mmCIF file with all atom_site columns, C-alpha atoms and ligand atoms in Angstrom:
data_model
loop_
_atom_site.group_PDB
_atom_site.id
_atom_site.type_symbol
_atom_site.label_atom_id
_atom_site.label_alt_id
_atom_site.label_comp_id
_atom_site.label_asym_id
_atom_site.label_entity_id
_atom_site.label_seq_id
_atom_site.pdbx_PDB_ins_code
_atom_site.Cartn_x
_atom_site.Cartn_y
_atom_site.Cartn_z
_atom_site.occupancy
_atom_site.B_iso_or_equiv
_atom_site.pdbx_formal_charge
_atom_site.auth_seq_id
_atom_site.auth_comp_id
_atom_site.auth_asym_id
_atom_site.auth_atom_id
_atom_site.pdbx_PDB_model_num
ATOM   1   C CA  . MET W 1 1   ? 0.000  0.000  0.000   1.00 0.00 ? 1   MET W CA  1
ATOM   2   C CA  . ILE W 1 2   ? 1.301  3.429  -0.998  1.00 0.00 ? 2   ILE W CA  1
ATOM   3   C CA  . ALA W 1 3   ? 0.019  6.615  0.629   1.00 0.00 ? 3   ALA W CA  1
ATOM   4   C CA  . LEU W 1 4   ? 1.076  10.183 -0.044  1.00 0.00 ? 4   LEU W CA  1
ATOM   5   C CA  . TYR W 1 5   ? 0.672  12.917 2.556   1.00 0.00 ? 5   TYR W CA  1
ATOM   6   C CA  . TYR W 1 6   ? 0.046  16.055 0.576   1.00 0.00 ? 6   TYR W CA  1
ATOM   7   C CA  . TYR W 1 7   ? -1.289 19.572 0.468   1.00 0.00 ? 7   TYR W CA  1
ATOM   8   C CA  . PRO W 1 8   ? -2.435 21.056 -2.862  1.00 0.00 ? 8   PRO W CA  1
ATOM   9   C CA  . GLY W 1 9   ? 0.416  22.608 -4.830  1.00 0.00 ? 9   GLY W CA  1
ATOM   10  C CA  . ASN W 1 10  ? 3.059  21.854 -2.171  1.00 0.00 ? 10  ASN W CA  1
ATOM   11  C CA  . ALA W 1 11  ? 6.218  19.802 -2.764  1.00 0.00 ? 11  ALA W CA  1
ATOM   12  C CA  . SER W 1 12  ? 3.928  16.756 -2.671  1.00 0.00 ? 12  SER W CA  1
ATOM   13  C CA  . LEU W 1 13  ? 2.921  17.754 -6.205  1.00 0.00 ? 13  LEU W CA  1
ATOM   14  C CA  . LEU W 1 14  ? 6.013  16.019 -7.603  1.00 0.00 ? 14  LEU W CA  1
ATOM   15  C CA  . PRO W 1 15  ? 5.390  12.551 -6.113  1.00 0.00 ? 15  PRO W CA  1
ATOM   16  C CA  . HIS W 1 16  ? 1.671  12.965 -6.811  1.00 0.00 ? 16  HIS W CA  1
ATOM   17  C CA  . MET W 1 17  ? 2.342  13.590 -10.523 1.00 0.00 ? 17  MET W CA  1
ATOM   18  C CA  . MET W 1 18  ? 4.763  10.653 -10.553 1.00 0.00 ? 18  MET W CA  1
ATOM   19  C CA  . LEU W 1 19  ? 2.257  8.259  -8.971  1.00 0.00 ? 19  LEU W CA  1
ATOM   20  C CA  . ARG W 1 20  ? -0.254 9.173  -11.680 1.00 0.00 ? 20  ARG W CA  1
ATOM   21  C CA  . GLU W 1 21  ? 2.383  8.811  -14.407 1.00 0.00 ? 21  GLU W CA  1
ATOM   22  C CA  . ILE W 1 22  ? 3.187  5.360  -12.977 1.00 0.00 ? 22  ILE W CA  1
ATOM   23  C CA  . GLY W 1 23  ? -0.478 4.397  -12.707 1.00 0.00 ? 23  GLY W CA  1
ATOM   24  C CA  . VAL W 1 24  ? -0.113 2.460  -9.437  1.00 0.00 ? 24  VAL W CA  1
ATOM   25  C CA  . PRO W 1 25  ? -2.966 2.523  -6.870  1.00 0.00 ? 25  PRO W CA  1
ATOM   26  C CA  . PHE W 1 26  ? -2.274 4.890  -3.995  1.00 0.00 ? 26  PHE W CA  1
ATOM   27  C CA  . GLU W 1 27  ? -4.049 6.791  -1.270  1.00 0.00 ? 27  GLU W CA  1
ATOM   28  C CA  . LEU W 1 28  ? -3.895 10.569 -0.865  1.00 0.00 ? 28  LEU W CA  1
ATOM   29  C CA  . ARG W 1 29  ? -3.908 11.860 2.704   1.00 0.00 ? 29  ARG W CA  1
ATOM   30  C CA  . LEU W 1 30  ? -4.439 15.592 3.136   1.00 0.00 ? 30  LEU W CA  1
ATOM   31  C CA  . VAL W 1 31  ? -2.168 17.364 5.622   1.00 0.00 ? 31  VAL W CA  1
ATOM   32  C CA  . ASP W 1 32  ? -4.341 20.342 6.409   1.00 0.00 ? 32  ASP W CA  1
ATOM   33  C CA  . ARG W 1 33  ? -1.960 23.275 6.490   1.00 0.00 ? 33  ARG W CA  1
ATOM   34  C CA  . THR W 1 34  ? -4.830 25.613 7.357   1.00 0.00 ? 34  THR W CA  1
ATOM   35  C CA  . GLN W 1 35  ? -4.840 23.767 10.714  1.00 0.00 ? 35  GLN W CA  1
ATOM   36  C CA  . ASN W 1 36  ? -1.016 23.520 10.851  1.00 0.00 ? 36  ASN W CA  1
ATOM   37  C CA  . ALA W 1 37  ? -1.456 19.741 10.675  1.00 0.00 ? 37  ALA W CA  1
ATOM   38  C CA  . GLN W 1 38  ? 2.142  19.369 9.434   1.00 0.00 ? 38  GLN W CA  1
ATOM   39  C CA  . LYS W 1 39  ? 3.217  20.261 12.993  1.00 0.00 ? 39  LYS W CA  1
ATOM   40  C CA  . SER W 1 40  ? 0.778  17.885 14.719  1.00 0.00 ? 40  SER W CA  1
ATOM   41  C CA  . THR W 1 41  ? 2.172  15.177 17.019  1.00 0.00 ? 41  THR W CA  1
ATOM   42  C CA  . GLU W 1 42  ? 0.815  12.542 14.670  1.00 0.00 ? 42  GLU W CA  1
ATOM   43  C CA  . TYR W 1 43  ? 2.469  14.001 11.559  1.00 0.00 ? 43  TYR W CA  1
ATOM   44  C CA  . LEU W 1 44  ? 5.765  14.720 13.347  1.00 0.00 ? 44  LEU W CA  1
ATOM   45  C CA  . LYS W 1 45  ? 6.037  10.973 13.964  1.00 0.00 ? 45  LYS W CA  1
ATOM   46  C CA  . LEU W 1 46  ? 6.191  10.574 10.182  1.00 0.00 ? 46  LEU W CA  1
ATOM   47  C CA  . ASN W 1 47  ? 8.363  13.591 9.427   1.00 0.00 ? 47  ASN W CA  1
ATOM   48  C CA  . PRO W 1 48  ? 10.024 15.146 12.489  1.00 0.00 ? 48  PRO W CA  1
ATOM   49  C CA  . ASN W 1 49  ? 10.792 18.211 10.337  1.00 0.00 ? 49  ASN W CA  1
ATOM   50  C CA  . GLY W 1 50  ? 7.084  18.970 10.051  1.00 0.00 ? 50  GLY W CA  1
ATOM   51  C CA  . ARG W 1 51  ? 7.221  19.353 6.300   1.00 0.00 ? 51  ARG W CA  1
ATOM   52  C CA  . ILE W 1 52  ? 5.196  18.051 3.394   1.00 0.00 ? 52  ILE W CA  1
ATOM   53  C CA  . PRO W 1 53  ? 5.369  15.516 1.730   1.00 0.00 ? 53  PRO W CA  1
ATOM   54  C CA  . VAL W 1 54  ? 5.701  12.091 3.306   1.00 0.00 ? 54  VAL W CA  1
ATOM   55  C CA  . LEU W 1 55  ? 5.357  8.843  1.397   1.00 0.00 ? 55  LEU W CA  1
ATOM   56  C CA  . LEU W 1 56  ? 4.280  5.611  3.039   1.00 0.00 ? 56  LEU W CA  1
ATOM   57  C CA  . ASP W 1 57  ? 5.366  2.590  1.051   1.00 0.00 ? 57  ASP W CA  1
ATOM   58  C CA  . GLY W 1 58  ? 4.069  -0.307 3.115   1.00 0.00 ? 58  GLY W CA  1
ATOM   59  C CA  . ASP W 1 59  ? 5.809  0.118  6.476   1.00 0.00 ? 59  ASP W CA  1
ATOM   60  C CA  . HIS W 1 60  ? 8.467  2.345  5.010   1.00 0.00 ? 60  HIS W CA  1
ATOM   61  C CA  . VAL W 1 61  ? 8.053  6.028  5.916   1.00 0.00 ? 61  VAL W CA  1
ATOM   62  C CA  . LEU W 1 62  ? 9.958  8.375  3.622   1.00 0.00 ? 62  LEU W CA  1
ATOM   63  C CA  . PHE W 1 63  ? 10.360 12.156 3.725   1.00 0.00 ? 63  PHE W CA  1
ATOM   64  C CA  . GLU W 1 64  ? 12.279 14.569 1.428   1.00 0.00 ? 64  GLU W CA  1
ATOM   65  C CA  . THR W 1 65  ? 10.667 15.181 -1.944  1.00 0.00 ? 65  THR W CA  1
ATOM   66  C CA  . ALA W 1 66  ? 13.653 14.314 -4.118  1.00 0.00 ? 66  ALA W CA  1
ATOM   67  C CA  . ALA W 1 67  ? 14.302 11.090 -2.197  1.00 0.00 ? 67  ALA W CA  1
ATOM   68  C CA  . ILE W 1 68  ? 10.652 10.097 -2.572  1.00 0.00 ? 68  ILE W CA  1
ATOM   69  C CA  . ALA W 1 69  ? 10.821 10.884 -6.292  1.00 0.00 ? 69  ALA W CA  1
ATOM   70  C CA  . MET W 1 70  ? 13.988 8.866  -6.865  1.00 0.00 ? 70  MET W CA  1
ATOM   71  C CA  . HIS W 1 71  ? 12.583 5.986  -4.833  1.00 0.00 ? 71  HIS W CA  1
ATOM   72  C CA  . LEU W 1 72  ? 9.396  5.928  -6.934  1.00 0.00 ? 72  LEU W CA  1
ATOM   73  C CA  . ALA W 1 73  ? 11.393 6.086  -10.176 1.00 0.00 ? 73  ALA W CA  1
ATOM   74  C CA  . ASP W 1 74  ? 13.491 3.118  -8.993  1.00 0.00 ? 74  ASP W CA  1
ATOM   75  C CA  . LYS W 1 75  ? 10.579 1.088  -7.700  1.00 0.00 ? 75  LYS W CA  1
ATOM   76  C CA  . PHE W 1 76  ? 8.610  1.396  -10.923 1.00 0.00 ? 76  PHE W CA  1
ATOM   77  C CA  . PRO W 1 77  ? 11.262 1.285  -13.658 1.00 0.00 ? 77  PRO W CA  1
ATOM   78  C CA  . GLU W 1 78  ? 8.654  0.398  -16.302 1.00 0.00 ? 78  GLU W CA  1
ATOM   79  C CA  . ALA W 1 79  ? 7.295  3.960  -15.971 1.00 0.00 ? 79  ALA W CA  1
ATOM   80  C CA  . LYS W 1 80  ? 10.663 5.206  -17.294 1.00 0.00 ? 80  LYS W CA  1
ATOM   81  C CA  . LEU W 1 81  ? 10.754 8.255  -15.067 1.00 0.00 ? 81  LEU W CA  1
ATOM   82  C CA  . ALA W 1 82  ? 14.542 7.870  -14.798 1.00 0.00 ? 82  ALA W CA  1
ATOM   83  C CA  . PRO W 1 83  ? 17.161 6.531  -17.237 1.00 0.00 ? 83  PRO W CA  1
ATOM   84  C CA  . ALA W 1 84  ? 18.845 3.136  -16.780 1.00 0.00 ? 84  ALA W CA  1
ATOM   85  C CA  . TYR W 1 85  ? 21.391 2.704  -13.953 1.00 0.00 ? 85  TYR W CA  1
ATOM   86  C CA  . GLY W 1 86  ? 25.005 3.354  -14.728 1.00 0.00 ? 86  GLY W CA  1
ATOM   87  C CA  . THR W 1 87  ? 24.389 5.311  -17.919 1.00 0.00 ? 87  THR W CA  1
ATOM   88  C CA  . PRO W 1 88  ? 25.542 8.894  -18.515 1.00 0.00 ? 88  PRO W CA  1
ATOM   89  C CA  . GLU W 1 89  ? 21.852 9.828  -18.692 1.00 0.00 ? 89  GLU W CA  1
ATOM   90  C CA  . ARG W 1 90  ? 21.329 8.435  -15.184 1.00 0.00 ? 90  ARG W CA  1
ATOM   91  C CA  . GLY W 1 91  ? 24.153 10.674 -14.003 1.00 0.00 ? 91  GLY W CA  1
ATOM   92  C CA  . GLU W 1 92  ? 22.432 13.653 -15.616 1.00 0.00 ? 92  GLU W CA  1
ATOM   93  C CA  . PHE W 1 93  ? 19.193 12.643 -13.910 1.00 0.00 ? 93  PHE W CA  1
ATOM   94  C CA  . TYR W 1 94  ? 20.921 12.646 -10.500 1.00 0.00 ? 94  TYR W CA  1
ATOM   95  C CA  . LYS W 1 95  ? 22.482 16.000 -11.312 1.00 0.00 ? 95  LYS W CA  1
ATOM   96  C CA  . TRP W 1 96  ? 19.136 17.619 -12.061 1.00 0.00 ? 96  TRP W CA  1
ATOM   97  C CA  . MET W 1 97  ? 17.241 16.032 -9.181  1.00 0.00 ? 97  MET W CA  1
ATOM   98  C CA  . VAL W 1 98  ? 19.903 17.087 -6.677  1.00 0.00 ? 98  VAL W CA  1
ATOM   99  C CA  . HIS W 1 99  ? 20.369 20.516 -8.229  1.00 0.00 ? 99  HIS W CA  1
ATOM   100 C CA  . LEU W 1 100 ? 16.654 21.285 -8.350  1.00 0.00 ? 100 LEU W CA  1
ATOM   101 C CA  . THR W 1 101 ? 16.084 20.183 -4.765  1.00 0.00 ? 101 THR W CA  1
ATOM   102 C CA  . ASN W 1 102 ? 19.070 21.812 -3.096  1.00 0.00 ? 102 ASN W CA  1
ATOM   103 C CA  . THR W 1 103 ? 19.293 24.958 -5.194  1.00 0.00 ? 103 THR W CA  1
ATOM   104 C CA  . PRO W 1 104 ? 15.983 26.480 -6.463  1.00 0.00 ? 104 PRO W CA  1
ATOM   105 C CA  . GLN W 1 105 ? 13.701 24.419 -4.204  1.00 0.00 ? 105 GLN W CA  1
ATOM   106 C CA  . ALA W 1 106 ? 15.720 25.390 -1.125  1.00 0.00 ? 106 ALA W CA  1
ATOM   107 C CA  . GLU W 1 107 ? 15.878 29.003 -2.286  1.00 0.00 ? 107 GLU W CA  1
ATOM   108 C CA  . PHE W 1 108 ? 12.120 29.094 -2.621  1.00 0.00 ? 108 PHE W CA  1
ATOM   109 C CA  . ARG W 1 109 ? 11.914 28.545 1.147   1.00 0.00 ? 109 ARG W CA  1
ATOM   110 C CA  . SER W 1 110 ? 13.715 31.872 1.658   1.00 0.00 ? 110 SER W CA  1
ATOM   111 C CA  . TRP W 1 111 ? 11.326 33.505 -0.811  1.00 0.00 ? 111 TRP W CA  1
ATOM   112 C CA  . PHE W 1 112 ? 8.142  31.994 0.632   1.00 0.00 ? 112 PHE W CA  1
ATOM   113 C CA  . TYR W 1 113 ? 9.215  32.042 4.295   1.00 0.00 ? 113 TYR W CA  1
ATOM   114 C CA  . PRO W 1 114 ? 11.716 34.934 4.641   1.00 0.00 ? 114 PRO W CA  1
ATOM   115 C CA  . ARG W 1 115 ? 10.861 35.323 8.359   1.00 0.00 ? 115 ARG W CA  1
ATOM   116 C CA  . GLU W 1 116 ? 12.549 31.996 9.062   1.00 0.00 ? 116 GLU W CA  1
ATOM   117 C CA  . HIS W 1 117 ? 15.850 33.517 7.997   1.00 0.00 ? 117 HIS W CA  1
ATOM   118 C CA  . VAL W 1 118 ? 15.997 36.637 10.138  1.00 0.00 ? 118 VAL W CA  1
ATOM   119 C CA  . MET W 1 119 ? 15.876 37.639 13.804  1.00 0.00 ? 119 MET W CA  1
ATOM   120 C CA  . ASP W 1 120 ? 14.864 41.164 12.909  1.00 0.00 ? 120 ASP W CA  1
ATOM   121 C CA  . ASP W 1 121 ? 11.555 41.823 11.123  1.00 0.00 ? 121 ASP W CA  1
ATOM   122 C CA  . GLU W 1 122 ? 12.999 44.800 9.288   1.00 0.00 ? 122 GLU W CA  1
ATOM   123 C CA  . ALA W 1 123 ? 15.269 42.462 7.345   1.00 0.00 ? 123 ALA W CA  1
ATOM   124 C CA  . VAL W 1 124 ? 12.419 40.334 5.982   1.00 0.00 ? 124 VAL W CA  1
ATOM   125 C CA  . SER W 1 125 ? 11.952 42.174 2.698   1.00 0.00 ? 125 SER W CA  1
ATOM   126 C CA  . SER W 1 126 ? 15.702 42.245 2.148   1.00 0.00 ? 126 SER W CA  1
ATOM   127 C CA  . VAL W 1 127 ? 15.890 38.438 2.514   1.00 0.00 ? 127 VAL W CA  1
ATOM   128 C CA  . LYS W 1 128 ? 12.958 38.004 0.127   1.00 0.00 ? 128 LYS W CA  1
ATOM   129 C CA  . ASN W 1 129 ? 14.485 40.341 -2.457  1.00 0.00 ? 129 ASN W CA  1
ATOM   130 C CA  . ALA W 1 130 ? 17.837 38.600 -2.261  1.00 0.00 ? 130 ALA W CA  1
ATOM   131 C CA  . ALA W 1 131 ? 16.133 35.210 -2.682  1.00 0.00 ? 131 ALA W CA  1
ATOM   132 C CA  . GLU W 1 132 ? 14.293 36.542 -5.718  1.00 0.00 ? 132 GLU W CA  1
ATOM   133 C CA  . LYS W 1 133 ? 17.559 37.731 -7.238  1.00 0.00 ? 133 LYS W CA  1
ATOM   134 C CA  . ARG W 1 134 ? 19.209 34.356 -6.681  1.00 0.00 ? 134 ARG W CA  1
ATOM   135 C CA  . LEU W 1 135 ? 16.165 32.492 -8.035  1.00 0.00 ? 135 LEU W CA  1
ATOM   136 C CA  . ASN W 1 136 ? 16.232 34.611 -11.190 1.00 0.00 ? 136 ASN W CA  1
ATOM   137 C CA  . HIS W 1 137 ? 19.845 33.675 -11.747 1.00 0.00 ? 137 HIS W CA  1
ATOM   138 C CA  . MET W 1 138 ? 19.174 29.972 -11.040 1.00 0.00 ? 138 MET W CA  1
ATOM   139 C CA  . PHE W 1 139 ? 16.305 29.895 -13.534 1.00 0.00 ? 139 PHE W CA  1
ATOM   140 C CA  . ASP W 1 140 ? 18.469 31.693 -16.122 1.00 0.00 ? 140 ASP W CA  1
ATOM   141 C CA  . VAL W 1 141 ? 21.128 28.989 -15.759 1.00 0.00 ? 141 VAL W CA  1
ATOM   142 C CA  . ILE W 1 142 ? 18.538 26.208 -16.056 1.00 0.00 ? 142 ILE W CA  1
ATOM   143 C CA  . SER W 1 143 ? 17.113 27.930 -19.145 1.00 0.00 ? 143 SER W CA  1
ATOM   144 C CA  . GLN W 1 144 ? 20.565 28.076 -20.753 1.00 0.00 ? 144 GLN W CA  1
ATOM   145 C CA  . GLN W 1 145 ? 21.262 24.437 -19.919 1.00 0.00 ? 145 GLN W CA  1
ATOM   146 C CA  . LEU W 1 146 ? 17.895 23.334 -21.284 1.00 0.00 ? 146 LEU W CA  1
ATOM   147 C CA  . GLY W 1 147 ? 18.301 25.345 -24.488 1.00 0.00 ? 147 GLY W CA  1
ATOM   148 C CA  . GLY W 1 148 ? 16.052 24.058 -27.244 1.00 0.00 ? 148 GLY W CA  1
ATOM   149 C CA  . GLN W 1 149 ? 15.968 20.504 -25.869 1.00 0.00 ? 149 GLN W CA  1
ATOM   150 C CA  . GLN W 1 150 ? 12.605 18.886 -25.374 1.00 0.00 ? 150 GLN W CA  1
ATOM   151 C CA  . TRP W 1 151 ? 13.364 17.753 -21.815 1.00 0.00 ? 151 TRP W CA  1
ATOM   152 C CA  . LEU W 1 152 ? 16.116 18.337 -19.247 1.00 0.00 ? 152 LEU W CA  1
ATOM   153 C CA  . LEU W 1 153 ? 17.735 15.042 -20.292 1.00 0.00 ? 153 LEU W CA  1
ATOM   154 C CA  . GLY W 1 154 ? 17.338 15.744 -24.009 1.00 0.00 ? 154 GLY W CA  1
ATOM   155 C CA  . ASP W 1 155 ? 14.918 13.374 -25.713 1.00 0.00 ? 155 ASP W CA  1
ATOM   156 C CA  . GLN W 1 156 ? 14.012 11.420 -22.575 1.00 0.00 ? 156 GLN W CA  1
ATOM   157 C CA  . PHE W 1 157 ? 11.254 12.680 -20.313 1.00 0.00 ? 157 PHE W CA  1
ATOM   158 C CA  . SER W 1 158 ? 11.974 12.117 -16.603 1.00 0.00 ? 158 SER W CA  1
ATOM   159 C CA  . ALA W 1 159 ? 10.871 12.989 -13.088 1.00 0.00 ? 159 ALA W CA  1
ATOM   160 C CA  . ALA W 1 160 ? 13.286 15.937 -13.275 1.00 0.00 ? 160 ALA W CA  1
ATOM   161 C CA  . ASP W 1 161 ? 10.948 17.623 -15.784 1.00 0.00 ? 161 ASP W CA  1
ATOM   162 C CA  . LEU W 1 162 ? 8.045  17.175 -13.373 1.00 0.00 ? 162 LEU W CA  1
ATOM   163 C CA  . MET W 1 163 ? 10.129 18.728 -10.631 1.00 0.00 ? 163 MET W CA  1
ATOM   164 C CA  . LEU W 1 164 ? 11.056 21.660 -12.845 1.00 0.00 ? 164 LEU W CA  1
ATOM   165 C CA  . LEU W 1 165 ? 7.379  22.223 -13.678 1.00 0.00 ? 165 LEU W CA  1
ATOM   166 C CA  . MET W 1 166 ? 6.599  22.364 -9.951  1.00 0.00 ? 166 MET W CA  1
ATOM   167 C CA  . LEU W 1 167 ? 9.307  24.970 -9.401  1.00 0.00 ? 167 LEU W CA  1
ATOM   168 C CA  . ILE W 1 168 ? 8.218  27.041 -12.409 1.00 0.00 ? 168 ILE W CA  1
ATOM   169 C CA  . ARG W 1 169 ? 4.711  26.964 -10.946 1.00 0.00 ? 169 ARG W CA  1
ATOM   170 C CA  . TRP W 1 170 ? 5.933  28.098 -7.519  1.00 0.00 ? 170 TRP W CA  1
ATOM   171 C CA  . GLY W 1 171 ? 7.490  31.144 -9.148  1.00 0.00 ? 171 GLY W CA  1
ATOM   172 C CA  . ARG W 1 172 ? 4.302  32.264 -10.875 1.00 0.00 ? 172 ARG W CA  1
ATOM   173 C CA  . GLY W 1 173 ? 3.880  35.133 -8.391  1.00 0.00 ? 173 GLY W CA  1
ATOM   174 C CA  . MET W 1 174 ? 7.409  36.455 -8.820  1.00 0.00 ? 174 MET W CA  1
ATOM   175 C CA  . PRO W 1 175 ? 7.911  39.821 -10.521 1.00 0.00 ? 175 PRO W CA  1
ATOM   176 C CA  . ARG W 1 176 ? 9.686  37.873 -13.288 1.00 0.00 ? 176 ARG W CA  1
ATOM   177 C CA  . PRO W 1 177 ? 7.838  34.536 -13.412 1.00 0.00 ? 177 PRO W CA  1
ATOM   178 C CA  . PRO W 1 178 ? 10.022 31.644 -14.613 1.00 0.00 ? 178 PRO W CA  1
ATOM   179 C CA  . ARG W 1 179 ? 7.504  30.878 -17.373 1.00 0.00 ? 179 ARG W CA  1
ATOM   180 C CA  . THR W 1 180 ? 8.617  34.127 -19.046 1.00 0.00 ? 180 THR W CA  1
ATOM   181 C CA  . ILE W 1 181 ? 12.273 33.010 -19.168 1.00 0.00 ? 181 ILE W CA  1
ATOM   182 C CA  . PRO W 1 182 ? 13.339 31.497 -22.523 1.00 0.00 ? 182 PRO W CA  1
ATOM   183 C CA  . ASN W 1 183 ? 12.788 27.735 -22.832 1.00 0.00 ? 183 ASN W CA  1
ATOM   184 C CA  . LEU W 1 184 ? 11.097 27.400 -19.441 1.00 0.00 ? 184 LEU W CA  1
ATOM   185 C CA  . GLY W 1 185 ? 7.583  28.390 -20.536 1.00 0.00 ? 185 GLY W CA  1
ATOM   186 C CA  . ALA W 1 186 ? 7.727  25.903 -23.430 1.00 0.00 ? 186 ALA W CA  1
ATOM   187 C CA  . LEU W 1 187 ? 8.997  23.129 -21.120 1.00 0.00 ? 187 LEU W CA  1
ATOM   188 C CA  . ALA W 1 188 ? 6.166  23.861 -18.686 1.00 0.00 ? 188 ALA W CA  1
ATOM   189 C CA  . GLU W 1 189 ? 3.586  23.658 -21.478 1.00 0.00 ? 189 GLU W CA  1
ATOM   190 C CA  . ARG W 1 190 ? 4.969  20.292 -22.627 1.00 0.00 ? 190 ARG W CA  1
ATOM   191 C CA  . VAL W 1 191 ? 4.804  18.881 -19.103 1.00 0.00 ? 191 VAL W CA  1
ATOM   192 C CA  . LEU W 1 192 ? 1.340  20.359 -18.515 1.00 0.00 ? 192 LEU W CA  1
ATOM   193 C CA  . ALA W 1 193 ? 0.071  18.626 -21.663 1.00 0.00 ? 193 ALA W CA  1
ATOM   194 C CA  . ARG W 1 194 ? 0.617  15.214 -20.065 1.00 0.00 ? 194 ARG W CA  1
ATOM   195 C CA  . PRO W 1 195 ? -2.645 13.542 -19.001 1.00 0.00 ? 195 PRO W CA  1
ATOM   196 C CA  . ALA W 1 196 ? -1.193 12.412 -15.647 1.00 0.00 ? 196 ALA W CA  1
ATOM   197 C CA  . VAL W 1 197 ? -0.193 15.978 -14.841 1.00 0.00 ? 197 VAL W CA  1
ATOM   198 C CA  . GLN W 1 198 ? -3.615 17.347 -15.796 1.00 0.00 ? 198 GLN W CA  1
ATOM   199 C CA  . GLU W 1 199 ? -5.269 14.710 -13.615 1.00 0.00 ? 199 GLU W CA  1
ATOM   200 C CA  . THR W 1 200 ? -3.026 15.564 -10.656 1.00 0.00 ? 200 THR W CA  1
ATOM   201 C CA  . LEU W 1 201 ? -3.880 19.255 -10.921 1.00 0.00 ? 201 LEU W CA  1
ATOM   202 C CA  . ARG W 1 202 ? -7.583 18.460 -11.224 1.00 0.00 ? 202 ARG W CA  1
ATOM   203 C CA  . VAL W 1 203 ? -7.545 16.185 -8.151  1.00 0.00 ? 203 VAL W CA  1
ATOM   204 C CA  . GLU W 1 204 ? -5.635 18.796 -6.115  1.00 0.00 ? 204 GLU W CA  1
ATOM   205 C CA  . GLY W 1 205 ? -8.200 21.413 -7.148  1.00 0.00 ? 205 GLY W CA  1
ATOM   206 C CA  . ILE W 1 206 ? -5.554 23.586 -8.819  1.00 0.00 ? 206 ILE W CA  1
ATOM   207 C CA  . GLU W 1 207 ? -6.960 25.848 -11.508 1.00 0.00 ? 207 GLU W CA  1
ATOM   208 C CA  . ALA W 1 208 ? -5.369 27.697 -14.421 1.00 0.00 ? 208 ALA W CA  1
ATOM   209 C CA  . PRO W 1 209 ? -3.145 29.615 -14.770 1.00 0.00 ? 209 PRO W CA  1
ATOM   210 C CA  . PHE W 1 210 ? -0.939 26.706 -13.694 1.00 0.00 ? 210 PHE W CA  1
ATOM   211 C CA  . VAL W 1 211 ? 2.387  28.501 -14.154 1.00 0.00 ? 211 VAL W CA  1
HETATM 212 N N1  . LIG A 2 .   ? 13.285 19.602 1.808   1.00 0.00 ? 1   LIG A N1  1
HETATM 213 C C1  . LIG A 2 .   ? 11.881 19.316 2.056   1.00 0.00 ? 1   LIG A C1  1
HETATM 214 C C2  . LIG A 2 .   ? 11.100 20.633 2.057   1.00 0.00 ? 1   LIG A C2  1
HETATM 215 C C3  . LIG A 2 .   ? 9.622  20.417 2.126   1.00 0.00 ? 1   LIG A C3  1
HETATM 216 C C4  . LIG A 2 .   ? 8.892  21.726 2.369   1.00 0.00 ? 1   LIG A C4  1
HETATM 217 O O1  . LIG A 2 .   ? 9.484  22.803 2.593   1.00 0.00 ? 1   LIG A O1  1
HETATM 218 N N2  . LIG A 2 .   ? 7.557  21.614 2.328   1.00 0.00 ? 1   LIG A N2  1
HETATM 219 C C5  . LIG A 2 .   ? 6.726  22.773 2.569   1.00 0.00 ? 1   LIG A C5  1
HETATM 220 C C6  . LIG A 2 .   ? 5.555  22.793 1.573   1.00 0.00 ? 1   LIG A C6  1
HETATM 221 S S1  . LIG A 2 .   ? 6.102  22.980 -0.087  1.00 0.00 ? 1   LIG A S1  1
HETATM 222 C C7  . LIG A 2 .   ? 6.112  22.702 3.952   1.00 0.00 ? 1   LIG A C7  1
HETATM 223 O O2  . LIG A 2 .   ? 5.897  21.623 4.480   1.00 0.00 ? 1   LIG A O2  1
HETATM 224 N N3  . LIG A 2 .   ? 5.810  23.873 4.508   1.00 0.00 ? 1   LIG A N3  1
HETATM 225 C C8  . LIG A 2 .   ? 5.126  23.968 5.758   1.00 0.00 ? 1   LIG A C8  1
HETATM 226 C C9  . LIG A 2 .   ? 6.028  24.228 6.914   1.00 0.00 ? 1   LIG A C9  1
HETATM 227 O O3  . LIG A 2 .   ? 7.251  24.356 6.741   1.00 0.00 ? 1   LIG A O3  1
HETATM 228 O O4  . LIG A 2 .   ? 5.485  24.328 8.020   1.00 0.00 ? 1   LIG A O4  1
HETATM 229 C C10 . LIG A 2 .   ? 11.349 18.392 0.976   1.00 0.00 ? 1   LIG A C10 1
HETATM 230 O O5  . LIG A 2 .   ? 11.743 18.542 -0.177  1.00 0.00 ? 1   LIG A O5  1
HETATM 231 O O6  . LIG A 2 .   ? 10.556 17.495 1.290   1.00 0.00 ? 1   LIG A O6  1
#
C-alpha cells in the first residue's frame, strides 16, 4: 500500500504527478496546512521536520521530496521516469534532481518564508528580495542548460521535468515569473500537456493559470 501525505500545490505535487504517471494505486492523505497539521504530534512521527510531503510505502516512511521521487522512479522502472542505472543519462538525472532540490527548491523557502531567515523583522523584505535575485539567476542557468531541448535530459522525459514544472509553478507570483524566461515556458507547457499531470492538478483542485 502506498500513501502520499500532501497539500495542494506543495512539494507533494512532484510525487503525486509521478504516482499518476506510474499508474499504481495509492491513497492521498491531506495534511491540512490551514490547521497547521504538518506540525501535529501525529504528523511529526512521520516527518520530524514537520514538512510536506511524506510517502508511506508499506511500512516504510519516507520524507524529502527528491528522495521520494527517486525511490518511486526506482521502484517502478517500467514507468521510465529515470534513465537506466550506470548510464551517462542516469548521471544527468541525479544531477538535475539534486540541483533542483538543493538549489531552487531550497531558495524558494527563503522567498516563501523569509521570516525563518531573520531575527529582525525589518530584514524580511531584504531576505525576500535577495532570494528573488538568486532564483532569477538559477532559472536563467537552467534555461541556458535546457536550451532548445525537449526535456532536461534531451529526448528522454523524466521525473526531473516534473520537478522543474513544480518549481516554475511556484514562481508564478514572482515579478519575473520563470515561465517568461526562454525555454522554461515551453517546457512547462509540454509537461502540462501530459494527461497524468492534468489529472493531478484536477484532483488537487488547482486551476489555471498553472504557471
Ligand atoms: N526539503 C523538504 C522541504 C519540504 C517543504 O518545505 N515543504 C513545505 C511545503 S512545499 C512545507 O511543508 N511547509 C510547511 C512548513 O514548513 O510548516 C522536501 O523537499 O521534502
